[in-house]
Each structure stands twice: as structure tokens, then as C-alpha cells.
Short mmCIF file of C-alpha atoms in Angstrom, two decimals:
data_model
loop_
_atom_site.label_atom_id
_atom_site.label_comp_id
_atom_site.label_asym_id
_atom_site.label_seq_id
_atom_site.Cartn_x
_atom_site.Cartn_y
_atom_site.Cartn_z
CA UNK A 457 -25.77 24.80 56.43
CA UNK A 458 -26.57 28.63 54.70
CA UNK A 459 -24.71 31.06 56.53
CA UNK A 460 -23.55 34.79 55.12
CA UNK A 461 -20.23 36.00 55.50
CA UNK A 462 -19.56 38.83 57.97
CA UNK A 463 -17.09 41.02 58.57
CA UNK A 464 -13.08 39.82 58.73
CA UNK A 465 -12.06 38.84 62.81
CA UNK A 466 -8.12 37.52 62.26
CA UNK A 467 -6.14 36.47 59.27
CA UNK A 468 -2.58 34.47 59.39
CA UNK A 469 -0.37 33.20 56.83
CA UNK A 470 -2.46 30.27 55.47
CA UNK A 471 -6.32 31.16 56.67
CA UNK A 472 -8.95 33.92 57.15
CA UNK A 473 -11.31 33.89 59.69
CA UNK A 474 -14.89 35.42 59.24
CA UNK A 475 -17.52 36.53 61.40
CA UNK A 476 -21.10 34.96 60.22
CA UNK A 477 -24.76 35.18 60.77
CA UNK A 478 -24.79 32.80 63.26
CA UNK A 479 -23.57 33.57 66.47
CA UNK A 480 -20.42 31.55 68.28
CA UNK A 481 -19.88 30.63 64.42
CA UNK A 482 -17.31 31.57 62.09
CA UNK A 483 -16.20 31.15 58.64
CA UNK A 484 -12.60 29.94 58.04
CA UNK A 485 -11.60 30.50 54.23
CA UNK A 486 -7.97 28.51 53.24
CA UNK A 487 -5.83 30.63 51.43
CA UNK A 488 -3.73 29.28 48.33
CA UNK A 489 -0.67 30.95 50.29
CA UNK A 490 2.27 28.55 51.36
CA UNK A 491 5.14 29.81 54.16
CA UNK A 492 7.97 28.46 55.93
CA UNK A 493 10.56 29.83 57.78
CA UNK A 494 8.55 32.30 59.90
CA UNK A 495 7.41 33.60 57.42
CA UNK A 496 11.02 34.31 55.45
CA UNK A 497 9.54 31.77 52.16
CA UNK A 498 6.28 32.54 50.96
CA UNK A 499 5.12 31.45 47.88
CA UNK A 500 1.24 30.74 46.33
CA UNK A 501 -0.25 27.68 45.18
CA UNK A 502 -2.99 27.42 42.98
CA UNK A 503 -5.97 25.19 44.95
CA UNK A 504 -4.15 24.38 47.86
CA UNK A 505 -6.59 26.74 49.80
CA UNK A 506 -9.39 23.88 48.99
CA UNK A 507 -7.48 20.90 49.09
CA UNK A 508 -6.42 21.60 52.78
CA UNK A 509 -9.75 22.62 53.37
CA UNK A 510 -11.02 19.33 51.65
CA UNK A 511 -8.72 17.63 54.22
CA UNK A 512 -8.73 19.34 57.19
CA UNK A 513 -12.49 18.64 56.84
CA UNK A 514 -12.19 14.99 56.45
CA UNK A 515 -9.98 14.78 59.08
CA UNK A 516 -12.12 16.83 61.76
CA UNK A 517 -15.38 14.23 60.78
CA UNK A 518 -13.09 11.42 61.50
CA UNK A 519 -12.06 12.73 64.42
CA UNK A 520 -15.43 13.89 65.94
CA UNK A 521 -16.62 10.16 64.90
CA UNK A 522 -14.04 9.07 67.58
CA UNK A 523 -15.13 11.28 70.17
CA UNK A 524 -12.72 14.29 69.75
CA UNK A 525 -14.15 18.11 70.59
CA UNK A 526 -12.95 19.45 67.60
CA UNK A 527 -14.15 23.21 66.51
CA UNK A 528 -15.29 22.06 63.37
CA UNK A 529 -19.46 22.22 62.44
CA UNK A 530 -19.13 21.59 58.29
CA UNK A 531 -18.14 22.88 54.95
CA UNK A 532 -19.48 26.22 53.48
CA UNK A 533 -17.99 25.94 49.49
CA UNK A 534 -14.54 24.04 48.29
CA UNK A 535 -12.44 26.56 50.39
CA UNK A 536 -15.08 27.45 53.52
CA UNK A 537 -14.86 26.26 56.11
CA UNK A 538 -17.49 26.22 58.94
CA UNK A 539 -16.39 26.43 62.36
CA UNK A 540 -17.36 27.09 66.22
CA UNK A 541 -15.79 30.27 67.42
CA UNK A 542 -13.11 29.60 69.65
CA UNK A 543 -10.18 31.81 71.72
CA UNK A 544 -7.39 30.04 70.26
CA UNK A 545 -5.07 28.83 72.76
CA UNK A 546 -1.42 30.38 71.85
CA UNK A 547 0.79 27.25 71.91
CA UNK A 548 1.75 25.08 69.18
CA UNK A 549 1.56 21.31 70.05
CA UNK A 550 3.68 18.82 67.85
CA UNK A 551 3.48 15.06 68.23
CA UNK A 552 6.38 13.39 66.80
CA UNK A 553 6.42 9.50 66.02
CA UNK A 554 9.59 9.99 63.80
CA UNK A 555 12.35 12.49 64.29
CA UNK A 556 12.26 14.95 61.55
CA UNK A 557 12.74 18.74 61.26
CA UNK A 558 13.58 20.78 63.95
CA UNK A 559 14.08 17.67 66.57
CA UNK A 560 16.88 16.46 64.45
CA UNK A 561 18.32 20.36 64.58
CA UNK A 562 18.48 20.21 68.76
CA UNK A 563 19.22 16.74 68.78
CA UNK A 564 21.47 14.12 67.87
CA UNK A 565 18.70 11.97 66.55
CA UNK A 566 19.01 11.50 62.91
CA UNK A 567 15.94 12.15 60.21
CA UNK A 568 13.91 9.15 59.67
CA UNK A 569 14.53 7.07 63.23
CA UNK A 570 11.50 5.88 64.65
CA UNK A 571 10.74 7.12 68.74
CA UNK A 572 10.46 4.98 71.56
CA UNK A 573 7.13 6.94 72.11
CA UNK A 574 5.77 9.83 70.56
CA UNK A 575 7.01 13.23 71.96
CA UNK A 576 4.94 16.23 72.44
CA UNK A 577 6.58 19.65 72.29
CA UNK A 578 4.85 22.53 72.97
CA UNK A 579 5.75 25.73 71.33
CA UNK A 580 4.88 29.29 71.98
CA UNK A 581 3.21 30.49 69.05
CA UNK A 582 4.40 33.54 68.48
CA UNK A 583 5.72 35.21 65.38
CA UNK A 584 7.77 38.17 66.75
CA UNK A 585 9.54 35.43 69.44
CA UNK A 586 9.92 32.79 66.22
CA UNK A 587 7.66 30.00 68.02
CA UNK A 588 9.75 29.17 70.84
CA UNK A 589 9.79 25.98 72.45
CA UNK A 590 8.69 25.66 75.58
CA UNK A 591 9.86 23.61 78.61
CA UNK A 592 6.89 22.76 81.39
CA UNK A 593 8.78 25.70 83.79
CA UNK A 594 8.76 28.43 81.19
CA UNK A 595 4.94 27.51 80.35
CA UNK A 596 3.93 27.54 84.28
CA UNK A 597 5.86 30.95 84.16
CA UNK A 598 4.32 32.36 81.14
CA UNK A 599 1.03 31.66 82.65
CA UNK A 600 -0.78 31.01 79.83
CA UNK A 601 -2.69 28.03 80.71
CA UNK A 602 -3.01 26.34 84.11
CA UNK A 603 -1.08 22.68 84.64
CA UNK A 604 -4.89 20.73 84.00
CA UNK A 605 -5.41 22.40 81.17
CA UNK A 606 -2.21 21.11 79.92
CA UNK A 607 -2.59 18.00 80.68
CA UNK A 608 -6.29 17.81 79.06
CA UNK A 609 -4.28 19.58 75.87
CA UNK A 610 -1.79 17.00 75.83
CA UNK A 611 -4.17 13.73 76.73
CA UNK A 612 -6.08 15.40 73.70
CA UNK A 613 -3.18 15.26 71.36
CA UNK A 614 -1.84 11.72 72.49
CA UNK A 615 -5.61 10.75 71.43
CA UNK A 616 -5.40 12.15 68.33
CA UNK A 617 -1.91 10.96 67.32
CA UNK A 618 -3.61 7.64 68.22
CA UNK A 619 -6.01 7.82 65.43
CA UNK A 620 -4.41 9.65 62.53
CA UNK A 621 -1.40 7.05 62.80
CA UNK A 622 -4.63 4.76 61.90
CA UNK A 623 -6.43 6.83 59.98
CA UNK A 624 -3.13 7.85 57.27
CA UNK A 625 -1.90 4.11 57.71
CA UNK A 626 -5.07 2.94 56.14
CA UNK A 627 -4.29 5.00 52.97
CA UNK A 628 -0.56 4.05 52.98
CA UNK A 629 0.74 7.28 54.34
CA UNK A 630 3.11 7.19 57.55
CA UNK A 631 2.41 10.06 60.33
CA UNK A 632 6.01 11.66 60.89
CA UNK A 633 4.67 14.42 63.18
CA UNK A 634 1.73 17.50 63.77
CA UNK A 635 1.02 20.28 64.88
CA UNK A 636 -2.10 20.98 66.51
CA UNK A 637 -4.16 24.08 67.54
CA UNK A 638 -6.47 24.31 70.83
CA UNK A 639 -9.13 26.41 71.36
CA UNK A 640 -11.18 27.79 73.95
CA UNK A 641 -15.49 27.65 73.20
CA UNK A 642 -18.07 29.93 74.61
CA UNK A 643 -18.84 27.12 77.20
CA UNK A 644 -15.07 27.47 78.14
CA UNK A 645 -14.22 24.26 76.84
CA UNK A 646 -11.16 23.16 75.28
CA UNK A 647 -11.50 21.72 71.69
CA UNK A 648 -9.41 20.95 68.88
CA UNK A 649 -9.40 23.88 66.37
CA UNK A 650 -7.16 25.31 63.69
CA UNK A 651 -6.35 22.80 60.65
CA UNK A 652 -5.15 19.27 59.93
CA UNK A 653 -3.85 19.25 56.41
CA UNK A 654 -0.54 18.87 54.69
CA UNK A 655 0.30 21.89 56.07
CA UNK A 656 0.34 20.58 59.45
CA UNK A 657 1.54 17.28 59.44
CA UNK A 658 4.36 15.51 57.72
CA UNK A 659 3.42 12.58 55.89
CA UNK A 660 5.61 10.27 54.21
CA UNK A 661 3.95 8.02 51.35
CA UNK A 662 4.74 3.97 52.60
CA UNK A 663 4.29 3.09 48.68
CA UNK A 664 7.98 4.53 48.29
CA UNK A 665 11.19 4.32 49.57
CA UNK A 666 12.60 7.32 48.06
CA UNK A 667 13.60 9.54 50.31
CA UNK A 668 12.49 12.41 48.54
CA UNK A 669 9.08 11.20 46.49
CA UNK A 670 7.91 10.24 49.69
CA UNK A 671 7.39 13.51 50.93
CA UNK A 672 3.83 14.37 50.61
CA UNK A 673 3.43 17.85 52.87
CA UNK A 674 4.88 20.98 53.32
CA UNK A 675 8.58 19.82 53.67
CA UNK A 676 7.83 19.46 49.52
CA UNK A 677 7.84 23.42 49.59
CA UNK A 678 9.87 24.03 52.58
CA UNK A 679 13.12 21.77 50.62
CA UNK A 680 12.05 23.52 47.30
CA UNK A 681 11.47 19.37 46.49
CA UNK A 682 8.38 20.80 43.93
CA UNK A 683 4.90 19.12 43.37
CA UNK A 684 3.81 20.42 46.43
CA UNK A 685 -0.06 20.71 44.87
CA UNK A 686 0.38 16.94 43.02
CA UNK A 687 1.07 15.52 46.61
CA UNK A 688 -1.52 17.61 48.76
CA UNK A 689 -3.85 16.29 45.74
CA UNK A 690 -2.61 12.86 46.52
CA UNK A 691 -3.38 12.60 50.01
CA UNK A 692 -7.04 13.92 49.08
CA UNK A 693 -7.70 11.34 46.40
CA UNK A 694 -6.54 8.96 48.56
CA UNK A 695 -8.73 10.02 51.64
CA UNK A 696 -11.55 10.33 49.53
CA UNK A 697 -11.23 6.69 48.17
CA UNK A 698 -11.09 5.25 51.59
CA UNK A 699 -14.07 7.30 52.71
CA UNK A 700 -16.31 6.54 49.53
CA UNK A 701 -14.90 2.45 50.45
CA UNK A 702 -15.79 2.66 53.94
CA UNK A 703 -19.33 4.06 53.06
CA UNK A 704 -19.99 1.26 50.28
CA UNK A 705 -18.97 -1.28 53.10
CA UNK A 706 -21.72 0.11 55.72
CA UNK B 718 48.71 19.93 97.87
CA UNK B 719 51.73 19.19 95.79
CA UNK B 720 51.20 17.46 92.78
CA UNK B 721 52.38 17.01 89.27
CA UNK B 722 50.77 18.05 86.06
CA UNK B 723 50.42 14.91 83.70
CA UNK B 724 49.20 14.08 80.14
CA UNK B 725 45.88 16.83 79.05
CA UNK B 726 42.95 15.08 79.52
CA UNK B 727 40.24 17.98 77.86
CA UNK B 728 40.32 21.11 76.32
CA UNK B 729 37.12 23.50 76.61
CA UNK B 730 36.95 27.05 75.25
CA UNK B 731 38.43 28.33 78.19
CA UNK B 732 40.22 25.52 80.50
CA UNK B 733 42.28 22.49 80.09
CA UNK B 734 41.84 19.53 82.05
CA UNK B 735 45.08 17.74 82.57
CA UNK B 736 45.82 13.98 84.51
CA UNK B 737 47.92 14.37 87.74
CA UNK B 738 50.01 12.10 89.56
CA UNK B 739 47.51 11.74 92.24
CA UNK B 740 44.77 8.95 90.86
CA UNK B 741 41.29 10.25 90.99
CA UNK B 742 42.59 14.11 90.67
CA UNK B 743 42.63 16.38 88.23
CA UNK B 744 44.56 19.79 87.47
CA UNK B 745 41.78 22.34 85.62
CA UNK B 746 43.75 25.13 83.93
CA UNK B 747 41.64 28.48 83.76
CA UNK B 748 42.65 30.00 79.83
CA UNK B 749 42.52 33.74 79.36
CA UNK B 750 40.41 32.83 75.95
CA UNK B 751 36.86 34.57 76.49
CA UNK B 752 34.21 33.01 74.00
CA UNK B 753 30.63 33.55 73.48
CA UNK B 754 27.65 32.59 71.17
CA UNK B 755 28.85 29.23 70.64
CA UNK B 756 32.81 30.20 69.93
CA UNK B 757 30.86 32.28 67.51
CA UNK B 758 33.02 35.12 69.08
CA UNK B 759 36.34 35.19 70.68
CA UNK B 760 38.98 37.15 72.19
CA UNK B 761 42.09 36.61 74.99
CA UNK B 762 41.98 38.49 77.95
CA UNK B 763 45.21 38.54 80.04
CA UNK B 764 45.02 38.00 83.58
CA UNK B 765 40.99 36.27 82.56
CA UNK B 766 42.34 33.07 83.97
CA UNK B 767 44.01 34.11 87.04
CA UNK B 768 40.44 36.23 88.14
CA UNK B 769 38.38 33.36 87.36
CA UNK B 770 40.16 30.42 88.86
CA UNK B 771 40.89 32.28 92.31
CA UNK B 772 37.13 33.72 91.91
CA UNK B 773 35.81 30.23 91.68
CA UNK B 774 37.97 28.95 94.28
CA UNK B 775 36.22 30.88 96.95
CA UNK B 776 33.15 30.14 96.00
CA UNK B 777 33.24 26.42 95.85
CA UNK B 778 34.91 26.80 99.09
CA UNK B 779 32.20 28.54 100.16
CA UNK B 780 29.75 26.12 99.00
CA UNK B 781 31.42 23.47 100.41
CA UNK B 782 31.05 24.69 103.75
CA UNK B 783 27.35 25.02 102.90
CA UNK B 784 27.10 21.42 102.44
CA UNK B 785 27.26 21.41 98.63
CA UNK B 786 28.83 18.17 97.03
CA UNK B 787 31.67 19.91 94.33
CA UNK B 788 34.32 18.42 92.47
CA UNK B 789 36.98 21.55 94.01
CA UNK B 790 40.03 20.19 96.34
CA UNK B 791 41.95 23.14 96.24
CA UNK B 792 44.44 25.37 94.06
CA UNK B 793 47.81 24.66 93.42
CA UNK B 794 48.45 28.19 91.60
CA UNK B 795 46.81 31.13 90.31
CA UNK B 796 45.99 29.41 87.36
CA UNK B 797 45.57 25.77 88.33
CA UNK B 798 42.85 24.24 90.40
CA UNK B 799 42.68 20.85 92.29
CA UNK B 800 39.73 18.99 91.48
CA UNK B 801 38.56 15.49 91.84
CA UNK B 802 37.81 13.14 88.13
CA UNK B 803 34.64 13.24 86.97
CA UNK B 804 32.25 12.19 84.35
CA UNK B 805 30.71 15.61 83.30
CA UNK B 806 26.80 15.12 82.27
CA UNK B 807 26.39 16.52 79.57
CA UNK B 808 23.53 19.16 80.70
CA UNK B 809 24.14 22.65 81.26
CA UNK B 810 21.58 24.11 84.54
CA UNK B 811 20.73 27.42 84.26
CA UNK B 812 19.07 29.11 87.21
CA UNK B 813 17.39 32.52 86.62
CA UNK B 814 16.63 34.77 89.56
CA UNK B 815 15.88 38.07 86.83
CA UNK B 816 14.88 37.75 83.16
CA UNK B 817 18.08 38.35 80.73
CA UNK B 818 19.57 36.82 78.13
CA UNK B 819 18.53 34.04 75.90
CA UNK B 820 14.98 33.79 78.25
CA UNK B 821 14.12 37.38 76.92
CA UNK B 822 14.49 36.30 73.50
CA UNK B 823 12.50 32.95 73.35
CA UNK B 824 9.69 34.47 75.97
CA UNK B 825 7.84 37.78 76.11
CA UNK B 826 9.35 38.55 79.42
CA UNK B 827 11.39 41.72 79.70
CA UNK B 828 15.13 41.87 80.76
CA UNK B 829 15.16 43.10 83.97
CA UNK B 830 12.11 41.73 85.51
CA UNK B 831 12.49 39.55 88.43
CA UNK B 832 10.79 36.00 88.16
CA UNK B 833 7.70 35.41 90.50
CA UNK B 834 10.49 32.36 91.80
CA UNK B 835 13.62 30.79 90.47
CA UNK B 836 13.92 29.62 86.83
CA UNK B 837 15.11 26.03 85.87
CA UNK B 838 16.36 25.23 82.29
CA UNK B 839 18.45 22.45 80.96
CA UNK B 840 19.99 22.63 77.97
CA UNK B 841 22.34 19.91 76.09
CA UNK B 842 25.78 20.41 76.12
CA UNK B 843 26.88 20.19 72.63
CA UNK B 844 27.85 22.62 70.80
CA UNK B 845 27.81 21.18 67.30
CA UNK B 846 23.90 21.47 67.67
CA UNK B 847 24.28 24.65 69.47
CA UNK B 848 23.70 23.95 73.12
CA UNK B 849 19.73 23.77 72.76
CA UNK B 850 17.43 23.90 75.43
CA UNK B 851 15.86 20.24 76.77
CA UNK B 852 12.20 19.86 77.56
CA UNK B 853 11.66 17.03 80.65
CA UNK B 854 10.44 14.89 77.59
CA UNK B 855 13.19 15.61 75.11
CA UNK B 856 15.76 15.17 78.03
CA UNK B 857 13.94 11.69 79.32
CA UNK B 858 14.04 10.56 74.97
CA UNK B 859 17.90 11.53 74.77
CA UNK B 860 17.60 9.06 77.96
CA UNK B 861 21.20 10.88 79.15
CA UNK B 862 20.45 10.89 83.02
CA UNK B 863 17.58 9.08 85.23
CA UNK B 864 14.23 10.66 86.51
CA UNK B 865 15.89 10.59 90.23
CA UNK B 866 19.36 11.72 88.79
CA UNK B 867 17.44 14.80 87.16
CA UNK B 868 15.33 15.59 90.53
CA UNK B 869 19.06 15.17 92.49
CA UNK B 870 20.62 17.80 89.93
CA UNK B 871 17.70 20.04 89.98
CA UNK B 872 17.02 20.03 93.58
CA UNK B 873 21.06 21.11 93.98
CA UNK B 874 20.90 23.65 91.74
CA UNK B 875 17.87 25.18 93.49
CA UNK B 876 19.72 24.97 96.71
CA UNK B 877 22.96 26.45 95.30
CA UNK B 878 21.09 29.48 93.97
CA UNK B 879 20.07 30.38 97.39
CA UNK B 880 23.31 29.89 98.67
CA UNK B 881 25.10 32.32 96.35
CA UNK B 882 22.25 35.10 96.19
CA UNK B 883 23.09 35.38 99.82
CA UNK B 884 26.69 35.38 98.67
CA UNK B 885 27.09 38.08 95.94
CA UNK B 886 24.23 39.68 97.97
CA UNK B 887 26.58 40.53 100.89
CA UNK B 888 29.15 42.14 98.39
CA UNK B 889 26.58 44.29 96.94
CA UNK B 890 26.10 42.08 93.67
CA UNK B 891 23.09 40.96 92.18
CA UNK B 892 22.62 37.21 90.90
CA UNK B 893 20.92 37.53 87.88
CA UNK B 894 21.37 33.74 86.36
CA UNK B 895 23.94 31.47 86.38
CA UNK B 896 25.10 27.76 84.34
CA UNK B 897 25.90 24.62 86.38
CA UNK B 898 27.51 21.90 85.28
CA UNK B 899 27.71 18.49 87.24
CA UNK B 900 29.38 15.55 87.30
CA UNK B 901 29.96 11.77 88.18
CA UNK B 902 32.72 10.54 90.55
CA UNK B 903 34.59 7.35 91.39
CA UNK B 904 31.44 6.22 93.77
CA UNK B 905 28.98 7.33 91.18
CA UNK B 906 27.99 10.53 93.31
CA UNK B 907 26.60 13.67 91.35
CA UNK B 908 28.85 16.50 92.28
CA UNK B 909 29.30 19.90 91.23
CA UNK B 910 31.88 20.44 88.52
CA UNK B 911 32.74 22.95 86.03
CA UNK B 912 33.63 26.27 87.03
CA UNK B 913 31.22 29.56 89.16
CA UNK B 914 32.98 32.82 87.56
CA UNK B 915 32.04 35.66 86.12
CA UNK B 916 32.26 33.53 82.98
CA UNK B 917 29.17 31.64 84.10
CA UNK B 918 26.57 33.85 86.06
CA UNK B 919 25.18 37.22 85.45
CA UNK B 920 26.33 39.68 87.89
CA UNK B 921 24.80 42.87 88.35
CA UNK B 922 26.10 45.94 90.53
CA UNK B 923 24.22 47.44 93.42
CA UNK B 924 26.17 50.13 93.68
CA UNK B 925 25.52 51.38 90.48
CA UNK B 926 22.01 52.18 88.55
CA UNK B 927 23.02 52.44 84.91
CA UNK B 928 22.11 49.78 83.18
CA UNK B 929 25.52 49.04 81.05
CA UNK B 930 28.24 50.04 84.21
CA UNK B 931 26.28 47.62 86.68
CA UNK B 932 27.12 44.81 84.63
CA UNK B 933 30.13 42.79 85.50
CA UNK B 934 30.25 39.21 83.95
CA UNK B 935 30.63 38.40 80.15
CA UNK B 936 27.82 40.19 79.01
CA UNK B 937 30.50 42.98 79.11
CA UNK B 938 32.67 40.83 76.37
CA UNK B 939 29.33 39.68 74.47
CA UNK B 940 27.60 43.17 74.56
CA UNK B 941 30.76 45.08 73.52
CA UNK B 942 30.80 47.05 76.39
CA UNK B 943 34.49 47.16 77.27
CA UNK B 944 36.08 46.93 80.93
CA UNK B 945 35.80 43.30 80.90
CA UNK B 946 39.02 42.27 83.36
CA UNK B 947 38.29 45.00 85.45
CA UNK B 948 34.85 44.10 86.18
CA UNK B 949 36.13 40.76 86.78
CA UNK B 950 38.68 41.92 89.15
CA UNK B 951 36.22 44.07 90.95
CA UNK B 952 34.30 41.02 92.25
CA UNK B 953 37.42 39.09 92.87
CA UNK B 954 38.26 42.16 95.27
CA UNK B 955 34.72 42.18 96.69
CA UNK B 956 34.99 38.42 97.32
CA UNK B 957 38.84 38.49 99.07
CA UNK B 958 37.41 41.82 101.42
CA UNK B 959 34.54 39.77 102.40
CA UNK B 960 36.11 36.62 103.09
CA UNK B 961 38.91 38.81 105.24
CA UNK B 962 36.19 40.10 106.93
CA UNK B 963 34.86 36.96 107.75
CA UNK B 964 37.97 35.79 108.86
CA UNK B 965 38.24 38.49 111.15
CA UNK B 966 35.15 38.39 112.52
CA UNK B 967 36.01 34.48 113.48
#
């Protein structure tokens, strides 16, 4: 696809969003920029701008091949991404298979134990408000979406937990939990949108036991844990051997 | 009711639970300790027990009469109420009538504004994690009460609120939000527990406008504001002149 660059619409902490020369589409460039915290760490990674664009992009093809709306149209360059334009949705959804992070913060469930089920969580996303969570009541009060649109949003994310536990368990890598983005087309539809990378899901490697090497996403930076770029560049190599396997096999 | 204070059973931040001779009764002494942001801060207020034990007295007597199940059998002294045993859940119900507090901080809404209807969050009582709030998914994982326990507890807490709006509302005082806590009994019934004090709901003045003097619950300890006993004793005099009245009236 040869589209030009237009003007900037939006940038956040990890992306830039571009108008182009094609209308309802837009240009999303990963940045090499890394945050945590809200915002209080920041730091800046050489290439991780491409390799979560590298990714995210793999991802969205696998997931459109299963029959997810996702926003995603293609890949400009290494760090260009090409993408329907959507109203993003301002809620944060997490799927959780293992407790980790901020569930093991508000409650007693330790790091590491496996869920009954997968929980969804919905945040607010929100910088100035630190991404609340949100309980059902609060979102029906906030008004933000109505209750079927939630439940299409969080049928959608069930889905999709569904196949990236597949998807990562092919290449070895165990889905702790995501975060997920939802967006609102031109036709008024809701698709998937945002990014799937490192950044966005935590992903422990099954081909070790250490507690710490196993990390392979953002926790790497968030824990100061280091070779945060050597285990995004993992997961790519990896994704890329399965895809280039799965293609010889055809 | 004459009874005899046995062996302490619980101590909270600001009562002590002790064993009486009477099986399947408690003694709950109120403390003059005043603590807030998770014992965070903390002071002693003299005469803070007396105020909230006889102010929470008349209104589980009051609720009684309404038809609300509650854990209160009477007082034995200024300081000491009669209650029956019970298993407390550990949940804490907050019902919000007007935005304030924590809500204001974790949602765009503005303190002040009255909610389109009645607020309903439930948060997990424990404060080594810091009391956090529970999503219907995170409270059903945690797997602490049942689906029709949870609609029970809900649906009193609902009914309670209207109960003491009407209340405060005839003594000129606002119910901004309030906590609940509930319990299990002998038979396994879900009563009311805890305590209903200025400790526990927000309170705001009729009579007055400015928005520091109309305040008269423990925002007035929390916020600094000074005047915290007398505010206190202010609704205890509102309460005892109403329920004269009543009396009267009879």
C-alpha cells in the first residue's frame, strides 16, 4: 500500500498517529519510548518502536485470519503502521489468565497462580485520574458506552484471549495478561485497535523456570530486570519462525 | 439488659468487641481513636465514643422499626452497645447519593454533584492491601460471598439508603455516602453489623451553605478542618430532638 504522511492527529507515550492520503486511514508510527508508572519512568529504547510494530502487526493478521475486526489494514516501513481510523473507545480492557501486577496489589492472590477463568477488568483510561478501575456501576454511570456495547467489547476480548493463549503457546511463551484498545469505525462499528506487543501483554517464556529470565515484556523495564530490547527481539524471532513454518507447511 | 463484659473478642481502629455472659451476644465498645486513610492518620477525640455509640443506637433502632435485619440489641452504657455474634463479611458497601470522596478521585465526576441514582461499590475489607474496590468479577474470583448473598446485601443496602435519607433529611442533614458492613448470625442470616456514625457516612448541613462549616462527619478530622466532636454532637442533638418529637407526637 503507498500512502503519504499527513499532518499529526494524537500522540501518547508509546505511538503517533498520522493523518494520510487516504481517507478513514491513518498512519500509526511506534516510538522507541518505554513508560511505566503513569508516566513517572520513562526511558528510550533503541528499535523497540519497530519491533512492537513488527508484532503488533503479526498479531493483528493472526487475528483478522480468525475473524476478529481489528483496525489494522498493513505495514507502511519497519515502524509504520497502517491503520483504519477509529474513535478510540476510552477504557482499558485487561484479560488476566495469571494473577500478576496490579491484581496481586488489590488482592490476596499471589504472583504466578493460575485463575479459575480469565478475568476482565476494565479500566478508565485516563492519565490525569491514573487509569482507574472500573466496576460495571461506575461504567453505567460514567456513560461512556451503553451495557451492549460492553458486552460486544468484552465477548471481543474473551475471543481474543482465546487465541493468543494459542497463538504465544505455539512459540513457547505463556499469556499472563493484556490490555486491549477498542475503537469506534466510520461505519460505527466496534473493532479492535491500538497495539498488541510486549508492551501490552505480559508474557512469560515456558523454556524457563526462572522467575526473572522468564520475563519477556514490559515488566523487564517496569522491575529495572534489563534486556528489555533482547526479549521484545525474542518474541519477534520467535513469531517470525512460526509464521515462515506455518507458510512452508501450506 | 444486664450483662457482663467477658474475654475481648476484636479490636478495630475504633471499637472493641468483647464476649459476654449471654451466648450469642456481644458487648461493642465505641473508642475515642479517630483514624483515616488506612490508620494512615490518627488522633483521640474525647467524648468520640460516647457521640457515636448513642448516635448509632438510634439509628439502628430506627432501622429496625423499618424492617431492617441489624445485629443492634440495645446499649448497656454510653460507651457499650448490645449486639448479637456475627461473622462480619469481609466487604465494605458504600452507597453514594452525591459525588465526594474517593469516587471524585478515580472518576471525572465533581464533588458535589448529585448522582442521576444511588451509587453501589464494594470494596474488600483488608487493610493490609488497602481496602480496594471489588469489581462483580473480582468479588465472584475472591469467591468470598454467593451471587444471591451479594444481590441480598446489595438490595439492603439500597433499601437502607432510602431509609436514612428520609432520616437525616428530617433533621436538616444531607446523606452524602455512607459504608455498610454486614454480617452472618447463628441461623446463617445476613444482618447489618458494624456501626452508622458520623464515622461512617458523609453528612452535610442544610442549614448552612459554605462548603467547609456544612460538613459534619470525619471529613472534618481527614480534611483538617477542626470542630470535629462538636459536629458530631450537633447531629447527636438533632437526632435526640427529633426522636423527642416523635415521641411526643405518639
Amino acid at each position: 500500500m503507498q500512502l503519504n504522511q499527513g499532518p499529526l492527529l494524537y500522540e501518547g507515550k508509546a505511538k503517533k498517529v498520522y493523518r494520510s492520503d487516504k481517507p478513514e486511514t491513518v498512519l500509526i508510527e511506534f516510538k522507541n519510548d518505554a513508560t511505566a508508572f503513569n508516566a513517572v519512568k520513562h526511558s528510550e529504547f533503541k528499535d523497540k518502536g519497530r519491533l512492537n510494530c513488527q508484532i503488533s502487526s503479526y498479531i493483528f493478521e493472526f487475528l483478522i485470519e480468525e475473524g476478529i475486526p481489528t483496525h489494522y489494514l498493513g505495514r507502511l516501513s519497519d515502524t509504520f503502521m497502517i491503520a483504519q481510523n477509529v474513535k478510540i473507545i476510552p477504557l482499558e480492557i485487561v484479560v488476566r489468565n495469571i494473577a500478576a501486577g496490579s491484581l496481586c496489589k488489590q488482592t490476596p492472590i499471589k504472583e504466578g497462580v493460575k485463575l479459575r477463568s480469565p478475568l476482565l477488568d476494565i479500566y478508565y483510561k485516563e492519565d490525569s485520574l491514573g487509569d482507574p478501575l472500573l466496576t460495571d456501576k461506575r461504567l453505567k454511570l460514567l456513560d461512556l458506552i451503553s451495557f451492549e456495547q460492553q458486552q460486544e467489547i468484552e465477548n471481543l476480548a474473551y475471543e481474543v484471549n482465546t487465541f493468543l493463549i494459542a497463538f504465544f503457546e505455539r512459540i513457547d511463551l505463556c499469556l499472563v495478561d493484556f490490555k486491549l484498545e477498542f475503537g469506534m469505525n466510520n461505519n460505527n462499528k466496534i473493532i479492535l485497535a491500538d497495539e498488541i506487543s510486549p508492551d501490552t501483554c505480559r508474557l512469560w517464556d515456558n523454556r524457563s523456570s526462572d522467575p526473572k529470565d522468564r520475563i519477556l515484556d514490559k515488566d523487564r523495564f517496569r522491575k529495572d530486570l534489563g534486556g528489555v530490547i533482547e526479549a521484545y527481539g525474542e518474541i519477534l524471532k520467535r513469531i517470525q519462525g512460526d509464521f515462515s513454518k506455518s507458510k512452508t507447511s501450506r
